[in-house]
C-alpha cells in the first residue's frame, strides 16, 4: 500500500476534468434553465406538509370546526394544478419566493447575504412573497424606486409611467428620488421613473390586473431579445453579432439587455461598450447609475481592470446621487483601489465609507482592505 | 507539488478570496460560478473517476447554491459548502451506478478519461486500475478514500465533507484501502 500511495501521490495531479470555457458556459446555461423550473422536491415536501397540516387540523378540531381557509388556499390549489403555477423568478431557502405577474417579468439578484437580500426588477411585473425575518431585509430595486421589506407580500410592476408598488400583506418602505413612503396592506403607489413627483398613495386596493405581455416589448430584432429573456445568453449573443451595432437600439433598456447578453454570454468586452453608451449617452436616465455599477463589476470581476472599475463605481455613485447603490459602489471602489495596489486611494475611500456608513454592511471588509481601524 | 499539500489547491488554483470578494461572490450565481465552477468540477471528477457525470454534479451544486445560499450565514464558507454539496451529489451518482451494475445495466466505463494529457502511460494505467477497483467499493468508503488519497484532504476535512465523524471517516478510508490492497495485489 505504501508504494501505491507513493505512486498515487505523483499521479493524482493528472486527475483533472477537461473543464473548458465552452463546457463551463454550457453547464451554466443548464443551471439557469433548471433554476427557472419549479423545485419539484420542494413542491413535493410542501404538498406533504400541507396534507399533514390539514390532517392534523382536522384531527385536532375533531372535524367540528371549519378550517381556516388561508393555508388551504395558499397551498392546495397550487399543488393541484401545477400547470397553472406562476413562473418562479427567484426563491430563497426560507420560503421567500418571487413569481412573475407578466410574461416579460425579469428579476436579477444583486446581493444575497444573511442580513440583506437585494434584487432588481429589470422589467415586467412580479409578486414578492417574503418570509418574515427581522434579521434580514429584502430590497427590490426598480429604476430609481427601492422597496424595502422585512416580511410581507407585495407586487412591483415596471410601467411606462413609472414603478407601481401594491402591498397585499404587511408593510413596506418605498424610496424614490425626492421621497420615501411607507405602505400598508391594501395600499399602492406609483413612483415615477422620471423626475416628476410621485402619485399619491391610495388606500384603495387596485385590481391585480396582469400587464399586457408586450407592455415593454421591443419592436425590432425580437429574436436575440427573446433569447436573452429566456436566459439563452450565448445564443442571444450569436444573434447580435452578425448585425453588429444595428442590432441594439440606442436606448438604455436595449443597451442594458445587450450588455447582460454580452456579460453572461462570455464577451464582457462588448458589455463594456454597451454599458458605456448608456452612461455617456443617457446620463440623465435613471438607469445610468445601474449601468455604471454593472460596468464596474464587469471591469473588476470579468476583465481584471481594477483602476477602470474604480472610476466606474465612482461614476455610479455620482449618477445615483446617494441612492441605493451608493454604499455598495463605495465599498467596491475601496476594493478596486486595494486590488490595484493604490493603498492611499483605498484608504481615502475607506475613510469616506466609514464616515458615511458607520454601521455599513461592508464595514469589516472595507476596514481590512483600506487598512483603517 | 509538495507532498501532503491538499491537491485541490494545486490543481484548481483559485485566487485567495478577499473578504469583500468572497462576500460578493456569495451574492450572485454569476460570481459564484465564475470563481468556483472549475473547483466543483475537479472535486466531482476525482470522486466519480469519470468525466461523463461531472456536468450533472456541477449543475446540481450550483442549482443548490441558487436555492440555498440564503441560508449560508458565513459567506467565506461558501467554498466548503459547495464541496459538501458536490460530495453529496457524487455519492448519489455512485450509488446509482452501483445499483445499475448490480442489475447488469452499467454502461462501460472509460477509466482512462480520468487523466489529463500530461499523465505518463504508467500513471494512466495506475489510475485506470485504481478507479476500476474503486467502482467495486461502497460509495461512502470510496468517497472517503478518494478525498484522502486523491484529493489529499486532511482527515478532519474528509469527515466534514463526508458528513460523518472523524472516527467513521478513518474507518471508511481503512476499509477502502484494505479492499484496494487486496484487489491490486491479486492483479
XYZ file of C-alpha atoms in Angstrom:
560
model
C 0.000 0.000 0.000
C 2.936 2.319 0.674
C 4.074 2.010 -2.939
C 0.550 2.606 -4.162
C 0.248 5.746 -2.035
C 3.571 6.995 -3.333
C 2.682 6.327 -6.966
C -0.725 7.878 -6.465
C 0.702 10.985 -4.897
C 2.668 11.542 -8.092
C -0.143 10.608 -10.442
C -3.048 12.349 -8.746
C -2.253 15.796 -10.092
C -3.214 14.442 -13.515
C -6.725 13.558 -12.332
C -8.466 16.591 -13.775
C -11.544 17.180 -15.894
C -11.444 18.821 -19.295
C -13.232 21.885 -17.988
C -13.154 24.205 -20.980
C -14.788 27.663 -21.058
C -17.316 26.351 -23.579
C -18.213 23.443 -21.342
C -18.491 25.746 -18.321
C -20.775 28.044 -20.299
C -22.973 25.155 -21.409
C -23.366 23.854 -17.859
C -24.035 27.383 -16.595
C -26.903 27.781 -19.078
C -28.313 24.451 -17.945
C -28.204 25.621 -14.320
C -30.125 28.769 -15.235
C -32.645 26.731 -17.168
C -33.189 24.345 -14.254
C -33.333 27.203 -11.763
C -36.289 28.655 -13.634
C -38.271 25.442 -13.243
C -40.178 24.906 -10.018
C -38.291 22.837 -7.466
C -40.108 19.503 -7.665
C -38.695 18.246 -4.406
C -39.697 21.423 -2.561
C -43.183 21.199 -4.062
C -43.488 17.568 -3.018
C -42.372 18.458 0.507
C -44.820 21.381 0.555
C -47.623 19.095 -0.575
C -46.827 16.522 2.098
C -46.530 19.257 4.740
C -49.806 20.836 3.663
C -51.574 17.482 3.701
C -50.145 16.690 7.127
C -51.180 20.121 8.410
C -54.715 19.698 7.125
C -54.990 16.204 8.620
C -53.560 17.422 11.919
C -56.004 20.316 11.989
C -58.924 18.029 11.187
C -57.793 15.683 13.926
C -57.191 18.483 16.420
C -60.503 20.215 15.869
C -62.328 16.910 15.694
C -63.809 17.866 12.355
C -66.336 20.050 14.170
C -64.856 23.405 13.158
C -64.199 24.899 9.803
C -60.574 25.101 8.898
C -59.058 28.473 8.319
C -59.154 28.919 4.556
C -55.785 30.622 4.345
C -53.365 27.692 4.427
C -55.574 25.640 2.185
C -55.880 28.419 -0.345
C -52.209 29.108 -0.180
C -51.034 25.591 -0.886
C -53.673 23.266 -2.178
C -54.660 24.932 -5.474
C -51.046 25.357 -6.495
C -50.285 21.715 -5.897
C -53.487 20.564 -7.519
C -52.792 22.355 -10.782
C -49.068 22.756 -11.243
C -49.569 23.820 -14.857
C -51.262 26.993 -13.636
C -48.459 27.893 -11.241
C -46.852 31.248 -11.855
C -43.293 31.263 -13.110
C -40.837 31.424 -10.213
C -38.249 34.105 -10.877
C -36.288 33.907 -7.639
C -36.522 31.925 -4.430
C -34.705 31.626 -1.130
C -34.444 28.614 1.088
C -36.509 30.311 3.820
C -39.588 30.203 1.596
C -39.299 33.702 0.132
C -40.417 33.478 -3.463
C -40.758 35.914 -6.350
C -43.193 34.978 -9.108
C -43.890 36.577 -12.469
C -47.065 38.557 -12.937
C -46.324 39.337 -16.572
C -44.779 37.269 -19.325
C -41.767 39.556 -19.654
C -41.003 39.798 -15.920
C -37.291 39.615 -15.179
C -35.698 39.738 -11.728
C -31.955 39.805 -11.164
C -30.417 39.033 -7.758
C -27.898 41.747 -6.910
C -26.955 40.583 -3.450
C -27.877 37.636 -1.254
C -26.444 37.895 2.222
C -27.575 36.698 5.642
C -28.724 40.194 6.641
C -29.806 41.652 3.301
C -31.121 40.421 0.002
C -31.255 42.820 -2.926
C -32.933 42.051 -6.226
C -33.576 44.200 -9.266
C -36.823 44.088 -11.152
C -35.346 44.633 -14.595
C -38.700 44.621 -16.363
C -42.290 43.493 -16.155
C -44.309 42.849 -13.026
C -43.625 40.443 -10.169
C -45.158 39.335 -6.876
C -42.866 39.156 -3.840
C -43.850 36.849 -1.024
C -41.263 37.447 1.676
C -40.970 35.172 4.684
C -40.810 37.343 7.828
C -37.279 37.636 9.156
C -36.451 40.580 11.422
C -32.725 39.979 10.913
C -32.860 40.097 7.140
C -34.087 42.895 4.872
C -35.214 42.368 1.312
C -34.840 45.266 -1.074
C -36.331 45.458 -4.541
C -34.705 47.981 -6.851
C -36.769 49.018 -9.816
C -35.433 52.006 -11.678
C -34.976 54.711 -9.022
C -37.502 53.139 -6.702
C -36.355 50.974 -3.803
C -38.886 48.929 -1.849
C -37.651 47.613 1.494
C -39.431 44.909 3.463
C -38.953 42.589 6.403
C -41.745 40.138 5.677
C -44.805 40.707 3.568
C -46.484 40.066 0.234
C -46.446 42.771 -2.388
C -46.258 43.378 -6.120
C -43.949 45.596 -8.131
C -44.632 46.480 -11.768
C -42.478 48.472 -14.134
C -44.790 50.552 -16.276
C -44.222 53.215 -18.855
C -45.397 55.897 -16.415
C -43.248 54.645 -13.526
C -42.931 51.891 -10.931
C -46.122 50.638 -9.304
C -45.982 49.023 -5.847
C -49.029 47.326 -4.290
C -48.995 45.706 -0.846
C -51.127 42.674 -0.106
C -49.935 41.962 3.435
C -47.523 43.575 5.932
C -45.730 46.900 5.424
C -43.067 48.094 3.015
C -40.990 51.241 2.708
C -40.758 52.689 -0.804
C -37.934 55.112 -1.605
C -37.804 57.123 -4.808
C -35.954 60.227 -5.992
C -37.166 63.013 -3.756
C -39.090 60.990 -1.223
C -39.946 57.936 0.779
C -43.250 56.471 1.890
C -44.472 53.527 3.922
C -47.290 51.438 2.557
C -49.541 49.069 4.459
C -51.821 46.237 3.366
C -54.149 47.286 0.571
C -52.186 50.443 -0.262
C -50.427 51.154 -3.521
C -48.207 53.814 -5.009
C -46.979 54.854 -8.417
C -43.415 56.086 -8.236
C -42.310 57.853 -11.409
C -39.123 56.890 -13.192
C -38.689 60.489 -14.339
C -38.231 63.481 -12.072
C -41.933 64.207 -11.701
C -43.390 63.908 -8.185
C -44.871 60.532 -7.264
C -48.571 59.918 -7.395
C -50.350 59.962 -4.072
C -50.604 56.713 -2.227
C -54.055 55.267 -2.265
C -55.675 53.087 0.333
C -57.962 51.550 -2.254
C -56.621 48.188 -3.320
C -56.139 48.147 -7.043
C -57.148 45.140 -9.070
C -54.134 42.971 -9.720
C -54.563 43.170 -13.433
C -51.821 41.472 -15.386
C -49.775 43.789 -17.502
C -50.024 43.375 -21.252
C -47.376 40.806 -22.101
C -45.740 43.117 -24.583
C -46.002 46.290 -22.498
C -42.288 46.823 -22.654
C -41.508 44.626 -25.607
C -39.264 45.947 -28.297
C -40.294 46.058 -31.897
C -37.121 45.387 -33.871
C -34.988 42.222 -33.938
C -37.067 40.276 -31.438
C -35.052 37.107 -31.694
C -31.970 37.952 -29.620
C -34.089 39.785 -27.078
C -36.438 36.886 -26.542
C -33.461 34.539 -26.262
C -31.928 36.852 -23.685
C -35.138 36.949 -21.677
C -35.160 33.157 -21.714
C -31.627 33.165 -20.326
C -30.048 31.787 -23.513
C -27.284 34.345 -23.495
C -24.827 32.589 -25.770
C -27.477 32.137 -28.446
C -28.685 35.694 -27.965
C -25.145 36.953 -28.436
C -24.813 34.906 -31.602
C -27.962 36.692 -32.788
C -26.491 40.139 -32.163
C -23.026 39.664 -33.584
C -23.786 39.253 -37.319
C -25.657 42.574 -37.494
C -23.313 44.308 -35.075
C -24.263 47.724 -33.720
C -27.501 47.858 -35.707
C -28.987 45.019 -33.668
C -29.011 47.107 -30.499
C -31.095 50.253 -30.303
C -29.684 53.352 -28.660
C -31.968 53.292 -25.653
C -30.972 52.344 -22.093
C -33.218 49.287 -21.824
C -31.921 47.770 -25.039
C -28.308 48.629 -24.272
C -28.550 47.152 -20.765
C -30.114 43.977 -22.103
C -27.385 43.674 -24.731
C -24.783 44.218 -22.036
C -26.318 41.415 -19.955
C -26.174 39.166 -23.006
C -22.526 40.002 -23.578
C -21.535 39.632 -19.906
C -23.271 36.328 -19.421
C -22.524 35.112 -22.938
C -18.779 35.326 -22.336
C -17.986 38.574 -24.201
C -17.513 41.081 -21.367
C -15.580 43.488 -23.588
C -18.692 44.060 -25.673
C -20.668 44.658 -22.478
C -18.245 47.460 -21.628
C -19.064 49.147 -24.925
C -22.834 48.982 -24.429
C -22.741 49.986 -20.777
C -20.529 52.948 -21.647
C -23.098 54.051 -24.196
C -25.781 54.136 -21.502
C -23.561 56.197 -19.195
C -22.328 58.610 -21.836
C -25.429 58.918 -23.984
C -28.151 58.687 -21.339
C -26.584 60.126 -18.204
C -29.888 61.723 -17.174
C -31.703 58.413 -17.337
C -32.410 56.697 -14.028
C -30.695 53.531 -15.296
C -27.346 55.204 -15.934
C -26.225 54.601 -12.338
C -27.011 50.918 -12.615
C -25.137 50.787 -15.933
C -22.094 52.346 -14.282
C -22.272 49.897 -11.375
C -22.560 46.954 -13.765
C -19.660 48.345 -15.773
C -17.571 48.413 -12.617
C -18.438 44.802 -11.831
C -17.620 43.712 -15.367
C -14.285 45.512 -15.401
C -13.304 44.226 -11.971
C -14.665 40.692 -11.951
C -14.501 39.616 -15.553
C -11.780 41.737 -17.101
C -9.459 42.280 -14.136
C -9.129 46.051 -14.688
C -9.492 47.484 -11.162
C -8.454 51.072 -11.952
C -11.088 51.493 -14.636
C -13.569 49.676 -12.412
C -12.923 52.174 -9.609
C -13.763 55.030 -11.952
C -16.971 53.268 -12.996
C -18.052 52.716 -9.375
C -17.340 56.380 -8.615
C -19.480 57.302 -11.592
C -22.259 55.018 -10.312
C -22.254 56.913 -7.027
C -22.328 60.238 -8.815
C -25.124 59.244 -11.172
C -27.095 57.548 -8.416
C -26.958 60.630 -6.221
C -26.551 58.765 -2.948
C -29.279 56.259 -3.778
C -29.477 52.568 -3.093
C -26.243 51.707 -4.887
C -24.080 54.256 -3.071
C -22.869 52.049 -0.232
C -22.034 49.053 -2.393
C -20.373 51.245 -5.022
C -18.161 52.936 -2.439
C -17.167 49.582 -0.914
C -16.321 48.322 -4.384
C -14.198 51.391 -5.011
C -12.171 50.542 -1.914
C -11.757 47.009 -3.199
C -10.713 48.232 -6.656
C -8.011 50.557 -5.337
C -6.807 47.872 -2.975
C -6.542 45.372 -5.803
C -4.790 47.939 -7.979
C -2.147 48.399 -5.263
C -3.206 52.010 -4.642
C -3.117 51.897 -0.857
C -3.525 55.670 -0.420
C -6.632 55.822 -2.590
C -8.046 52.715 -0.943
C -7.533 54.332 2.443
C -9.149 57.611 1.361
C -12.210 55.845 0.022
C -12.252 53.593 3.058
C -12.327 56.582 5.400
C -15.110 58.075 3.318
C -17.066 54.831 3.722
C -16.536 54.838 7.482
C -17.777 58.413 7.658
C -20.854 57.878 5.520
C -21.806 54.373 6.590
C -20.518 53.905 10.145
C -22.771 50.869 10.555
C -22.500 49.742 6.942
C -22.865 46.140 5.903
C -19.397 46.099 4.373
C -17.672 47.810 7.259
C -15.406 44.922 8.276
C -14.288 44.210 4.731
C -13.717 47.876 3.953
C -11.629 48.343 7.092
C -9.497 45.387 6.156
C -8.991 46.427 2.538
C -8.392 50.081 3.343
C -6.209 49.162 6.320
C -8.023 51.513 8.653
C -9.265 50.904 12.179
C 3.772 19.988 -5.721
C 4.913 19.408 -2.170
C 3.751 16.076 -0.855
C 0.903 16.212 1.629
C -0.485 19.532 0.450
C -4.185 19.419 -0.407
C -4.310 18.635 -4.093
C -7.349 20.734 -4.897
C -5.500 23.937 -4.320
C -2.691 22.857 -6.597
C -4.775 21.561 -9.468
C -7.528 24.116 -9.381
C -5.756 27.299 -8.333
C -8.132 29.886 -7.019
C -7.394 33.468 -6.205
C -7.196 33.962 -2.471
C -10.590 35.461 -1.793
C -10.598 38.827 -0.151
C -13.371 39.277 2.337
C -15.242 41.593 0.021
C -14.570 39.341 -2.941
C -15.891 36.296 -1.154
C -18.934 38.167 0.080
C -19.546 39.445 -3.371
C -19.250 36.006 -4.922
C -21.795 34.725 -2.477
C -24.134 37.332 -3.830
C -24.962 36.029 -7.231
C -24.712 32.962 -9.349
C -22.552 34.806 -11.828
C -19.672 35.473 -9.471
C -20.049 32.196 -7.657
C -19.975 30.171 -10.836
C -17.052 32.042 -12.304
C -14.969 31.552 -9.198
C -15.865 28.026 -8.179
C -17.209 26.039 -11.147
C -13.804 24.612 -12.091
C -13.195 23.704 -8.441
C -16.513 21.885 -8.171
C -15.892 20.127 -11.490
C -12.491 18.962 -10.228
C -13.970 17.593 -6.983
C -16.699 15.762 -8.896
C -14.267 14.368 -11.425
C -11.926 12.929 -8.818
C -14.711 11.406 -6.781
C -16.523 9.906 -9.746
C -13.439 8.876 -11.688
C -15.203 9.597 -14.946
C -15.934 12.657 -16.943
C -19.462 11.860 -18.035
C -21.291 12.654 -14.786
C -19.300 15.764 -13.928
C -21.621 18.204 -15.711
C -24.599 16.821 -13.797
C -22.870 17.262 -10.462
C -21.799 20.828 -11.281
C -25.375 21.624 -12.293
C -26.790 20.171 -9.096
C -24.278 22.009 -6.933
C -24.982 25.420 -8.434
C -28.702 24.786 -8.536
C -28.491 24.071 -4.814
C -26.479 27.272 -4.484
C -29.198 29.292 -6.224
C -31.799 27.890 -3.877
C -29.860 27.570 -0.672
C -27.253 30.279 -0.357
C -29.664 32.448 1.587
C -29.176 30.079 4.497
C -25.432 30.441 4.482
C -24.541 32.698 7.394
C -20.831 32.924 6.652
C -20.018 33.923 3.064
C -16.398 32.901 3.472
C -17.553 29.315 3.986
C -19.046 29.157 0.536
C -16.263 27.049 -0.983
C -16.558 24.344 1.653
C -20.313 24.417 1.378
C -20.114 23.869 -2.389
C -17.689 20.975 -1.868
C -20.081 19.346 0.605
C -22.929 19.584 -1.880
C -20.648 18.159 -4.579
C -19.769 15.204 -2.345
C -23.447 14.508 -1.639
C -24.304 14.705 -5.325
C -21.381 12.456 -6.280
C -22.476 9.937 -3.639
C -25.929 9.719 -5.224
C -24.345 9.180 -8.645
C -22.059 6.460 -7.345
C -24.918 4.659 -5.630
C -26.997 4.753 -8.790
C -24.012 3.475 -10.722
C -23.592 0.551 -8.333
C -27.296 -0.207 -8.478
C -27.202 -0.249 -12.271
C -24.163 -2.508 -12.140
C -25.968 -4.851 -9.750
C -28.764 -5.269 -12.271
C -26.299 -5.594 -15.122
C -27.255 -2.217 -16.578
C -23.942 -0.450 -16.071
C -22.542 1.239 -19.123
C -18.935 0.551 -19.995
C -16.751 2.923 -18.074
C -13.884 4.810 -19.634
C -11.401 4.955 -16.759
C -8.620 6.334 -18.950
C -10.625 9.536 -19.282
C -9.864 10.303 -15.654
C -6.380 11.583 -16.609
C -5.336 14.752 -18.334
C -2.926 14.775 -21.272
C 0.110 15.247 -19.047
C -0.096 11.837 -17.398
C 2.524 9.256 -18.337
C 1.355 5.876 -19.693
C 2.251 4.281 -16.329
C 0.237 6.842 -14.438
C -2.707 6.342 -16.800
C -2.595 2.618 -16.221
C -2.337 3.010 -12.455
C -5.225 5.452 -12.204
C -7.394 3.401 -14.549
C -6.803 0.341 -12.391
C -7.429 2.179 -9.124
C -10.680 3.694 -10.342
C -11.799 0.346 -11.783
C -11.348 -1.171 -8.333
C -12.982 1.798 -6.639
C -16.101 1.026 -8.679
C -16.416 -2.171 -6.609
C -16.260 -0.381 -3.248
C -19.282 1.057 -1.388
C -19.852 4.725 -2.181
C -19.148 6.053 1.320
C -15.834 4.183 1.618
C -14.810 5.191 -1.863
C -15.573 8.863 -1.267
C -13.649 8.950 1.996
C -10.651 7.220 0.409
C -10.701 9.449 -2.673
C -10.949 12.609 -0.600
C -7.983 11.484 1.471
C -5.709 9.945 -1.142
C -6.718 11.579 -4.426
C -7.720 14.983 -3.145
C -5.101 14.942 -0.413
C -7.547 16.375 2.115
C -6.731 16.178 5.837
C -8.768 13.691 7.869
C -10.851 16.390 9.552
C -11.766 17.779 6.168
C -12.659 14.295 4.891
C -15.030 13.876 7.834
C -16.611 17.300 7.321
C -17.062 16.861 3.572
C -18.421 13.335 4.018
C -20.818 14.447 6.733
C -19.585 11.919 9.275
C -17.464 11.753 12.422
C -13.698 11.608 12.315
C -13.732 8.005 13.555
C -16.177 6.994 10.830
C -14.083 8.749 8.197
C -10.986 6.857 9.362
C -12.878 3.563 9.345
C -14.178 4.160 5.813
C -10.737 5.088 4.497
C -9.213 1.988 6.078
C -11.949 -0.231 4.697
C -11.464 1.102 1.177
C -7.696 0.842 1.488
C -7.944 -2.828 2.523
C -10.225 -3.628 -0.395
C -7.962 -1.822 -2.828
C -4.860 -3.508 -1.460
C -6.407 -6.928 -1.864
C -7.648 -6.218 -5.370
C -4.433 -4.668 -6.585
C -2.202 -7.327 -5.056
C -4.314 -10.009 -6.763
C -3.777 -8.365 -10.099
